[in-house]
Amino acid sequence: MSNTETSDSLITTDVETGANERSATTDATAVAARDLDVYYGDEQAIDGVSMEIPENRVTALIGPSGCGKSTFLRCINRMNDMIEICRVEGDVEFGGKNVYDADVDPVALRRKIGMVFQKPNPFPKSIRDNVAYGLKIQGFDGDVDERVEESLKGAALWDEVKDQLGSSGLELSGGQQQRLCIARAIAPDPEVILMDEPTSALDPVAASKIEDLIDDLAEEYTVIIVTHNMQQAARISDRTAVFLTGGRLVEYDDTTKIFEDPEEQRVEDYITGKFG
Amino acid sequence: MATDNATDGGFGEVSRVRGIVFEYLSLGASVAGLVALGVLLVYVAIDAFDLADASPEWLLTYFLTLVVPFLAFCLYSAGDRAVTRRALGVLGGGLVAVAALFTAVEAFVVEIPRLSWQLTYLFVVAAPVTAYLAYVGSRGRVGAVGFGLVGRLVGGAAIGLAVGTLFLVFDELVWFLAYTLGVFPAAVLYAYGRWRSAGRAMTAAAPVGLVGIVAAVFLRGVIATYPSDLLIYIWTLAVPIAVVGAVVVDGRGSRIAAAAAGGVPLAVATAGGFLAGGFGVPGPTALIVLIAVGVPTAVYVHRAIDEGDGLIGLGLPFLLVVGALVGALVVEAWGVPAPDPWLDVGFVTGSPSRTAADAGLYPAIVGSVIIIALVAVLSFVLGVGTSIFLEEYTAESGLIGSLTRLLQVNIANLAAIPSVVYGLLGLGLFANLLGLGFGTAVTASLTLSLLILPITIISAQEAIRSVPEDLRRGSDAMGATRWQTTKNVVLPEALPGILTGTILALGRAIGETAPLIMIGAATTVFSAPDSLFSKFSAMPMQIYAWAGFPQAEFRYGVVAAGVITLLVILVGMNGTAILLRNRAERGN
Ligand SMILES: Nc1ncnc2c1ncn2[C@@H]1O[C@H](COP(=O)(O)OP(=O)(O)OP(=O)(O)O)[C@@H](O)[C@H]1O
Ligand SMILES: [Mg+2]
């Protein structure tokens, strides 16, 4: 991916101060928002958000319910286009290109950006067909079975399902279904993976499996994850963005900084559970 | 009422009187309705088979050889759903398949000769042998059969019908050319495209096919020499069917199984064609009959044996045939006079006549079957297409949204318009304006399709709407185009619901007489329609005509026989459709 200029960013991406041991070879920007406003009809859901999300890192979005985290996520792969009353102003840059430019095909964009939803939503097809779905619609001309295996391994699901690839994806448990959705998202080899509360419907064991998985995914992908679970954000993310009511980005910094020494009192209150 | 609690019990009691009253009232009403219908059917059956005149000995014989074994089987199978399912499947499916096939072949290809022993031999020996060999070869793993197969079945049936129609409209030489120049290259291109995942080859397939077919029409007059009929049929029918069989089995089992599934029917068909030709049976007819009946039978039996449950159910047709034969033998040996049923082979295969004894329903049966087949395909394709457009492709707000809503309201209203009005529309639009002819099968099919289209559309929309939004979003987020999402995610999920609506709507179309009268369909025709543009009659019209005859034999015997035939065919068709639908449901 091409590197974009990061001159006037509000927050510098300083890898050295990150608590994470992930080797720092680059601090290139994968996704950047500039003065982003989103409206649903007359109601504003995102208010002047600017931020730069680094490549091959896990970035967590936290904040109280209704503050616009999902909306922000959906701006990145233009899933907001599906909502008729939704209107977006400002830029979202992906690979140095504003995704809201007239010459961007949202379908082609989504093929570069995988998404995992809050509620596992495997298709009522076989496990194999679920994982191969993205390959199929993109006309992949390599070895599909090999890619399916790789993706299932990447989603830490292979050992559990390798003998039942032909059975329906709906026969799996909730946690397995979510990992199947992750396998489905990574199979076409996207550059960014968006996750909207991927573990909120799961028990702690299944959730911790997915957390480990996210950690591994960041080796190859840029992961942007929305979560309501503070420990989860602290454990898995390199950078954390705190949204507060009204769709404003209040603080965005290295995760350690946010959780140990936030600049803003409101952020500290939110993190420690005093408000939100 | 709801609160008259008893105070002595621990928690008191809650009155359920209304619910119980409702329950028994409903039960009573349903039972009364069923009994009334049953009594009517018994009367009609007695008339149709002339049982009132039968001697007690005759009744006793058949009671013992046919009715008792059948009831015993029913009792036995009642405890085992799998057996019932198999029995129904093999009996209903077999009956419908054979009946439809004979009708179609007789109507369009060549007269089927009296069943000579040679042909019978082919049926009785070749079909089971094919099935058995295919089974033995394919004991390998049989994958789960999901939507894929059903979808292909439905799609395949539609394509098959379309191709069949082409086949009927043109003579077989045009067909041969069209197949060789258009269909075959297109199929090869498509297969190549799939194999190599070369999208361009796949897209090229359609235009290549089209050009080839058009070329065929023009070349027909230019080319003078053609291979023999038998070769043409083997090349255009037996080979593709065998290839498809092989590919299907290859996907689920071993290589050997695939070879068996493809090669055995092909070999049997070829041999049968030559053999039958040698015996004076037209080779093509024998081939078609053999393949079309043999392959589904083989596949069904194979799958039944493979799944291994309810195998006894496969024996029901055997039981019935043997029962009837034994009954006939006993009656013959005993010298008991047999009654002369109105509903006999002559009735089903004969033409209408001035005398009641010779009256036949055959042309009307053929007419009805053709119409219904066409209506099913037309309304399914148009209905599903429209509902997809309305549900998936139109915006919900703005000008387009308002237009869509207007359209919706109008479609809903169209469903309530009396069928006579549709008849008038058909008369004006199809018969007059488009010049498709008065009382022809096409005009009737188009009119009836129009009649049930609103119902098909609305039910398909309902089914599409019930597909969870989650799944659509999941597919969209993968970078699927709207069409890909619709085709891969929405349609497979909605298919069972869509089929249910179509089945109900078809039920209505079969029974309609009013629009047929309006478009000028004949009440009585003396030969089966031999093209889509010939005059035809439908079963309800013919029965209605008989009911108005002055002779009592017509009004009682012949009408009764007609009603029974109509019902059997209706139930057969609906049953098949419902089986298919359940299949799609389980597939999910
Ligand atoms: N499809 C929609 N139509 C109208 N308004 C919407 C829609 N989706 C979200 N909103 C509004 O936008 C605001 C932000 O919603 P969003 O779903 O982005 O919040 P969130 O931070 O993801 O909340 P949660 O943590 O509960 O998921 C809310 O006020 C919500 O009412
Ligand atoms: Mg949300």
Tab-separated table of C-alpha atoms in Angstrom, chain B residues 101-400:
chain	number	residue	atom	x	y	z
B	101	LEU	CA	-43.559	-38.716	-20.591
B	102	PHE	CA	-46.054	-40.850	-22.491
B	103	THR	CA	-48.285	-37.870	-23.037
B	104	ALA	CA	-45.479	-35.723	-24.309
B	105	VAL	CA	-43.970	-38.384	-26.513
B	106	GLU	CA	-47.278	-39.364	-28.009
B	107	ALA	CA	-48.292	-35.788	-28.557
B	108	PHE	CA	-45.148	-34.541	-30.156
B	109	VAL	CA	-42.763	-37.155	-31.379
B	110	VAL	CA	-44.263	-40.310	-32.808
B	111	GLU	CA	-47.095	-42.570	-31.884
B	112	ILE	CA	-45.995	-44.862	-29.099
B	113	PRO	CA	-46.855	-48.318	-30.358
B	114	ARG	CA	-48.775	-50.785	-28.224
B	115	LEU	CA	-46.365	-51.854	-25.569
B	116	SER	CA	-44.672	-54.739	-27.312
B	117	TRP	CA	-42.858	-57.252	-25.178
B	118	GLN	CA	-39.547	-55.975	-26.481
B	119	LEU	CA	-40.212	-52.490	-25.231
B	120	THR	CA	-41.556	-53.830	-21.976
B	121	TYR	CA	-38.412	-55.852	-21.661
B	122	LEU	CA	-36.352	-52.709	-22.041
B	123	PHE	CA	-38.353	-51.021	-19.323
B	124	VAL	CA	-38.359	-53.873	-16.906
B	125	VAL	CA	-34.772	-55.012	-17.336
B	126	ALA	CA	-32.740	-52.117	-18.599
B	127	ALA	CA	-33.913	-49.453	-16.171
B	128	PRO	CA	-33.283	-51.457	-12.990
B	129	VAL	CA	-29.956	-52.728	-14.319
B	130	THR	CA	-28.874	-49.168	-14.979
B	131	ALA	CA	-29.875	-48.162	-11.502
B	132	TYR	CA	-28.104	-51.071	-9.916
B	133	LEU	CA	-24.874	-50.595	-11.807
B	134	ALA	CA	-24.825	-46.899	-11.095
B	135	TYR	CA	-25.311	-47.681	-7.440
B	136	VAL	CA	-22.667	-50.359	-7.188
B	137	GLY	CA	-20.166	-48.126	-8.916
B	138	SER	CA	-20.773	-45.228	-6.643
B	139	ARG	CA	-20.592	-46.584	-3.157
B	140	GLY	CA	-18.098	-43.878	-2.449
B	141	ARG	CA	-18.855	-40.961	-0.220
B	142	VAL	CA	-22.071	-39.261	-1.116
B	143	GLY	CA	-21.899	-35.649	-0.104
B	144	ALA	CA	-24.709	-33.751	1.555
B	145	VAL	CA	-27.228	-32.703	-1.033
B	146	GLY	CA	-28.135	-29.137	-0.329
B	147	PHE	CA	-29.720	-26.340	-2.177
B	148	GLY	CA	-27.277	-26.810	-4.973
B	149	LEU	CA	-28.944	-29.881	-6.357
B	150	VAL	CA	-32.466	-28.582	-5.961
B	151	GLY	CA	-31.538	-25.275	-7.502
B	152	ARG	CA	-29.986	-27.042	-10.413
B	153	LEU	CA	-33.053	-29.270	-10.636
B	154	VAL	CA	-35.414	-26.342	-10.856
B	155	GLY	CA	-33.146	-24.370	-13.144
B	156	GLY	CA	-32.426	-27.472	-15.148
B	157	ALA	CA	-36.121	-28.224	-15.492
B	158	ALA	CA	-36.743	-24.709	-16.738
B	159	ILE	CA	-33.916	-24.912	-19.237
B	160	GLY	CA	-35.019	-28.400	-20.179
B	161	LEU	CA	-38.520	-27.168	-20.864
B	162	ALA	CA	-37.230	-24.261	-22.856
B	163	VAL	CA	-34.984	-26.540	-24.862
B	164	GLY	CA	-37.805	-29.055	-25.197
B	165	THR	CA	-40.063	-26.344	-26.563
B	166	LEU	CA	-37.429	-25.408	-29.107
B	167	PHE	CA	-37.189	-29.063	-29.935
B	168	LEU	CA	-40.918	-29.254	-30.542
B	169	VAL	CA	-41.179	-26.097	-32.534
B	170	PHE	CA	-38.412	-27.001	-34.964
B	171	ASP	CA	-37.945	-30.305	-36.696
B	172	GLU	CA	-35.213	-32.544	-35.412
B	173	LEU	CA	-32.779	-31.574	-38.158
B	174	VAL	CA	-32.890	-27.912	-37.158
B	175	TRP	CA	-32.528	-29.119	-33.650
B	176	PHE	CA	-29.545	-31.209	-34.561
B	177	LEU	CA	-27.868	-28.229	-36.208
B	178	ALA	CA	-28.744	-25.881	-33.363
B	179	TYR	CA	-27.352	-28.320	-30.875
B	180	THR	CA	-24.171	-28.973	-32.801
B	181	LEU	CA	-23.477	-25.350	-33.713
B	182	GLY	CA	-24.895	-23.512	-30.735
B	183	VAL	CA	-25.633	-25.500	-27.596
B	184	PHE	CA	-22.628	-27.781	-27.742
B	185	PRO	CA	-19.938	-25.111	-28.318
B	186	ALA	CA	-21.587	-22.924	-25.683
B	187	ALA	CA	-21.578	-25.767	-23.166
B	188	VAL	CA	-17.954	-26.600	-23.935
B	189	LEU	CA	-16.955	-22.958	-23.569
B	190	TYR	CA	-18.830	-22.656	-20.333
B	191	ALA	CA	-17.326	-25.835	-18.920
B	192	TYR	CA	-13.883	-24.677	-19.971
B	193	GLY	CA	-14.494	-21.309	-18.350
B	194	ARG	CA	-15.515	-22.956	-15.103
B	195	TRP	CA	-12.640	-25.355	-15.124
B	196	ARG	CA	-10.043	-22.694	-15.785
B	197	SER	CA	-12.007	-20.050	-13.899
B	198	ALA	CA	-11.829	-17.939	-17.023
B	199	GLY	CA	-14.695	-15.510	-16.698
B	200	ARG	CA	-14.408	-14.400	-20.302
B	201	ALA	CA	-14.985	-17.866	-21.702
B	202	MET	CA	-18.083	-18.187	-19.518
B	203	THR	CA	-19.513	-14.877	-20.691
B	204	ALA	CA	-18.741	-15.757	-24.281
B	205	ALA	CA	-20.816	-18.944	-23.982
B	206	ALA	CA	-24.207	-17.232	-24.265
B	207	PRO	CA	-23.558	-15.213	-27.427
B	208	VAL	CA	-21.813	-18.163	-29.066
B	209	GLY	CA	-24.820	-20.358	-28.323
B	210	LEU	CA	-27.217	-17.774	-29.643
B	211	VAL	CA	-25.295	-17.243	-32.845
B	212	GLY	CA	-25.071	-20.988	-33.354
B	213	ILE	CA	-28.818	-21.464	-32.927
B	214	VAL	CA	-29.625	-18.658	-35.311
B	215	ALA	CA	-27.130	-20.024	-37.810
B	216	ALA	CA	-28.796	-23.415	-37.542
B	217	VAL	CA	-32.151	-22.017	-38.593
B	218	PHE	CA	-30.609	-20.524	-41.719
B	219	LEU	CA	-28.415	-23.499	-42.540
B	220	ARG	CA	-31.284	-25.974	-42.320
B	221	GLY	CA	-32.281	-25.364	-45.929
B	222	VAL	CA	-28.714	-25.239	-47.203
B	223	ILE	CA	-27.371	-28.491	-45.824
B	224	ALA	CA	-28.757	-31.557	-47.542
B	225	THR	CA	-27.364	-34.662	-45.872
B	226	TYR	CA	-27.888	-35.559	-42.244
B	227	PRO	CA	-27.040	-38.505	-40.017
B	228	SER	CA	-29.756	-41.007	-39.238
B	229	ASP	CA	-32.433	-40.213	-36.658
B	230	LEU	CA	-30.966	-42.618	-34.196
B	231	LEU	CA	-27.543	-40.982	-34.299
B	232	ILE	CA	-29.094	-37.556	-33.952
B	233	TYR	CA	-30.989	-38.606	-30.871
B	234	ILE	CA	-28.010	-40.269	-29.309
B	235	TRP	CA	-25.845	-37.208	-29.972
B	236	THR	CA	-28.368	-34.606	-28.867
B	237	LEU	CA	-30.096	-36.428	-26.001
B	238	ALA	CA	-28.319	-39.508	-24.735
B	239	VAL	CA	-24.816	-38.038	-24.670
B	240	PRO	CA	-25.645	-34.853	-22.733
B	241	ILE	CA	-27.788	-36.722	-20.237
B	242	ALA	CA	-25.015	-39.220	-19.679
B	243	VAL	CA	-22.424	-36.470	-19.286
B	244	VAL	CA	-24.562	-34.636	-16.775
B	245	GLY	CA	-25.091	-37.865	-14.843
B	246	ALA	CA	-21.354	-38.475	-14.803
B	247	VAL	CA	-20.540	-34.954	-13.650
B	248	VAL	CA	-23.139	-35.021	-10.888
B	249	VAL	CA	-21.899	-38.327	-9.534
B	250	ASP	CA	-18.287	-37.263	-9.928
B	251	GLY	CA	-18.957	-34.356	-7.610
B	252	ARG	CA	-20.195	-36.710	-4.928
B	253	GLY	CA	-18.491	-40.027	-5.380
B	254	SER	CA	-15.611	-41.758	-7.056
B	255	ARG	CA	-14.332	-41.698	-10.611
B	256	ILE	CA	-15.545	-45.224	-11.257
B	257	ALA	CA	-18.989	-44.283	-10.035
B	258	ALA	CA	-19.017	-41.347	-12.387
B	259	ALA	CA	-18.025	-43.495	-15.301
B	260	ALA	CA	-20.758	-45.966	-14.401
B	261	ALA	CA	-23.395	-43.291	-14.013
B	262	GLY	CA	-22.529	-41.786	-17.357
B	263	GLY	CA	-21.561	-44.817	-19.371
B	264	VAL	CA	-24.213	-47.296	-18.383
B	265	PRO	CA	-27.242	-45.215	-19.384
B	266	LEU	CA	-25.494	-44.246	-22.589
B	267	ALA	CA	-24.693	-47.828	-23.468
B	268	VAL	CA	-28.144	-49.048	-22.524
B	269	ALA	CA	-29.771	-46.244	-24.462
B	270	THR	CA	-27.708	-46.882	-27.554
B	271	ALA	CA	-28.223	-50.613	-27.419
B	272	GLY	CA	-31.892	-50.109	-26.678
B	273	GLY	CA	-32.239	-47.748	-29.583
B	274	PHE	CA	-30.724	-50.227	-32.021
B	275	LEU	CA	-32.566	-53.158	-30.509
B	276	ALA	CA	-35.902	-51.457	-30.478
B	277	GLY	CA	-35.307	-50.239	-34.011
B	278	GLY	CA	-34.686	-53.820	-35.028
B	279	PHE	CA	-38.024	-54.854	-33.575
B	280	GLY	CA	-39.892	-52.212	-35.477
B	281	VAL	CA	-40.226	-49.793	-32.576
B	282	PRO	CA	-39.099	-46.312	-33.619
B	283	GLY	CA	-35.642	-46.009	-32.119
B	284	PRO	CA	-35.899	-42.363	-31.003
B	285	THR	CA	-39.052	-42.983	-29.053
B	286	ALA	CA	-37.551	-45.921	-27.277
B	287	LEU	CA	-34.432	-43.934	-26.519
B	288	ILE	CA	-36.232	-40.995	-25.048
B	289	VAL	CA	-38.562	-43.121	-22.996
B	290	LEU	CA	-35.717	-45.195	-21.744
B	291	ILE	CA	-33.445	-42.376	-20.737
B	292	ALA	CA	-36.041	-40.048	-19.351
B	293	VAL	CA	-37.596	-42.736	-17.217
B	294	GLY	CA	-34.501	-44.781	-16.516
B	295	VAL	CA	-32.115	-42.126	-15.286
B	296	PRO	CA	-34.360	-40.518	-12.635
B	297	THR	CA	-35.452	-43.963	-11.486
B	298	ALA	CA	-31.861	-45.049	-11.179
B	299	VAL	CA	-30.874	-41.910	-9.313
B	300	TYR	CA	-33.817	-42.170	-6.949
B	301	VAL	CA	-33.368	-45.833	-6.190
B	302	HIS	CA	-29.653	-45.322	-5.781
B	303	ARG	CA	-30.141	-42.538	-3.303
B	304	ALA	CA	-32.814	-44.452	-1.436
B	305	ILE	CA	-30.550	-47.454	-1.080
B	306	ASP	CA	-27.673	-45.235	-0.123
B	307	GLU	CA	-29.583	-43.495	2.603
B	308	GLY	CA	-30.828	-46.891	3.650
B	309	ASP	CA	-34.048	-45.866	5.391
B	310	GLY	CA	-37.562	-46.849	4.431
B	311	LEU	CA	-36.419	-49.226	1.718
B	312	ILE	CA	-39.614	-51.253	2.048
B	313	GLY	CA	-41.478	-48.256	0.709
B	314	LEU	CA	-39.922	-48.946	-2.674
B	315	GLY	CA	-42.010	-52.116	-2.783
B	316	LEU	CA	-45.413	-50.422	-2.964
B	317	PRO	CA	-45.667	-50.171	-6.756
B	318	PHE	CA	-44.617	-53.795	-6.960
B	319	LEU	CA	-47.318	-54.739	-4.448
B	320	LEU	CA	-50.002	-52.902	-6.400
B	321	VAL	CA	-49.037	-54.343	-9.770
B	322	VAL	CA	-48.817	-57.879	-8.423
B	323	GLY	CA	-52.122	-57.433	-6.564
B	324	ALA	CA	-53.901	-56.324	-9.716
B	325	LEU	CA	-52.399	-59.161	-11.754
B	326	VAL	CA	-53.306	-61.822	-9.187
B	327	GLY	CA	-56.813	-60.389	-8.957
B	328	ALA	CA	-57.198	-60.570	-12.712
B	329	LEU	CA	-55.933	-64.166	-12.775
B	330	VAL	CA	-58.298	-65.284	-10.037
B	331	VAL	CA	-61.280	-63.586	-11.610
B	332	GLU	CA	-60.445	-65.145	-14.942
B	333	ALA	CA	-60.006	-68.636	-13.496
B	334	TRP	CA	-63.157	-68.325	-11.446
B	335	GLY	CA	-65.143	-67.109	-14.403
B	336	VAL	CA	-66.664	-64.211	-12.526
B	337	PRO	CA	-68.175	-61.544	-14.804
B	338	ALA	CA	-66.189	-58.335	-14.474
B	339	PRO	CA	-67.828	-54.917	-14.373
B	340	ASP	CA	-67.161	-52.533	-17.216
B	341	PRO	CA	-65.565	-49.458	-15.656
B	342	TRP	CA	-65.880	-46.117	-17.393
B	343	LEU	CA	-62.416	-45.207	-16.295
B	344	ASP	CA	-60.208	-47.656	-18.145
B	345	VAL	CA	-57.224	-47.560	-20.431
B	346	GLY	CA	-59.463	-46.632	-23.350
B	347	PHE	CA	-60.795	-43.625	-21.470
B	348	VAL	CA	-57.375	-42.260	-20.674
B	349	THR	CA	-55.907	-42.904	-24.123
B	350	GLY	CA	-58.961	-42.435	-26.357
B	351	SER	CA	-60.567	-39.439	-28.010
B	352	PRO	CA	-64.013	-38.038	-27.243
B	353	SER	CA	-66.822	-39.857	-28.982
B	354	ARG	CA	-70.574	-39.676	-29.503
B	355	THR	CA	-71.115	-42.908	-27.605
B	356	ALA	CA	-70.391	-42.994	-23.916
B	357	ALA	CA	-68.622	-46.346	-24.071
B	358	ASP	CA	-65.978	-45.015	-26.454
B	359	ALA	CA	-65.535	-41.607	-24.869
B	360	GLY	CA	-61.960	-40.671	-24.025
B	361	LEU	CA	-60.213	-37.806	-22.303
B	362	TYR	CA	-56.813	-38.118	-23.888
B	363	PRO	CA	-56.704	-34.892	-25.951
B	364	ALA	CA	-57.898	-32.873	-22.981
B	365	ILE	CA	-55.321	-34.467	-20.674
B	366	VAL	CA	-52.544	-33.597	-23.074
B	367	GLY	CA	-53.928	-30.078	-23.443
B	368	SER	CA	-54.035	-29.546	-19.693
B	369	VAL	CA	-50.561	-30.925	-19.103
B	370	ILE	CA	-49.015	-28.754	-21.814
B	371	ILE	CA	-50.731	-25.655	-20.532
B	372	ILE	CA	-49.787	-26.253	-16.948
B	373	ALA	CA	-46.186	-26.985	-17.773
B	374	LEU	CA	-45.917	-23.755	-19.708
B	375	VAL	CA	-47.762	-21.769	-17.066
B	376	ALA	CA	-45.476	-23.145	-14.368
B	377	VAL	CA	-42.329	-22.097	-16.183
B	378	LEU	CA	-43.650	-18.725	-17.321
B	379	SER	CA	-45.124	-17.659	-14.017
B	380	PHE	CA	-42.145	-18.917	-12.043
B	381	VAL	CA	-39.626	-17.083	-14.157
B	382	LEU	CA	-41.636	-13.879	-14.512
B	383	GLY	CA	-42.859	-13.907	-10.919
B	384	VAL	CA	-39.444	-14.474	-9.400
B	385	GLY	CA	-37.878	-11.924	-11.712
B	386	THR	CA	-40.407	-9.257	-10.853
B	387	SER	CA	-40.260	-9.883	-7.148
B	388	ILE	CA	-36.471	-9.754	-7.130
B	389	PHE	CA	-36.623	-6.475	-8.971
B	390	LEU	CA	-39.176	-5.018	-6.577
B	391	GLU	CA	-37.499	-6.247	-3.420
B	392	GLU	CA	-33.810	-5.979	-4.167
B	393	TYR	CA	-33.386	-3.435	-6.908
B	394	THR	CA	-35.775	-0.573	-6.271
B	395	ALA	CA	-35.111	2.217	-3.799
B	396	GLU	CA	-37.362	2.620	-0.778
B	397	SER	CA	-37.649	6.376	-0.807
B	398	GLY	CA	-37.861	9.184	-3.293
B	399	LEU	CA	-39.655	9.113	-6.611
B	400	ILE	CA	-38.675	5.542	-7.365
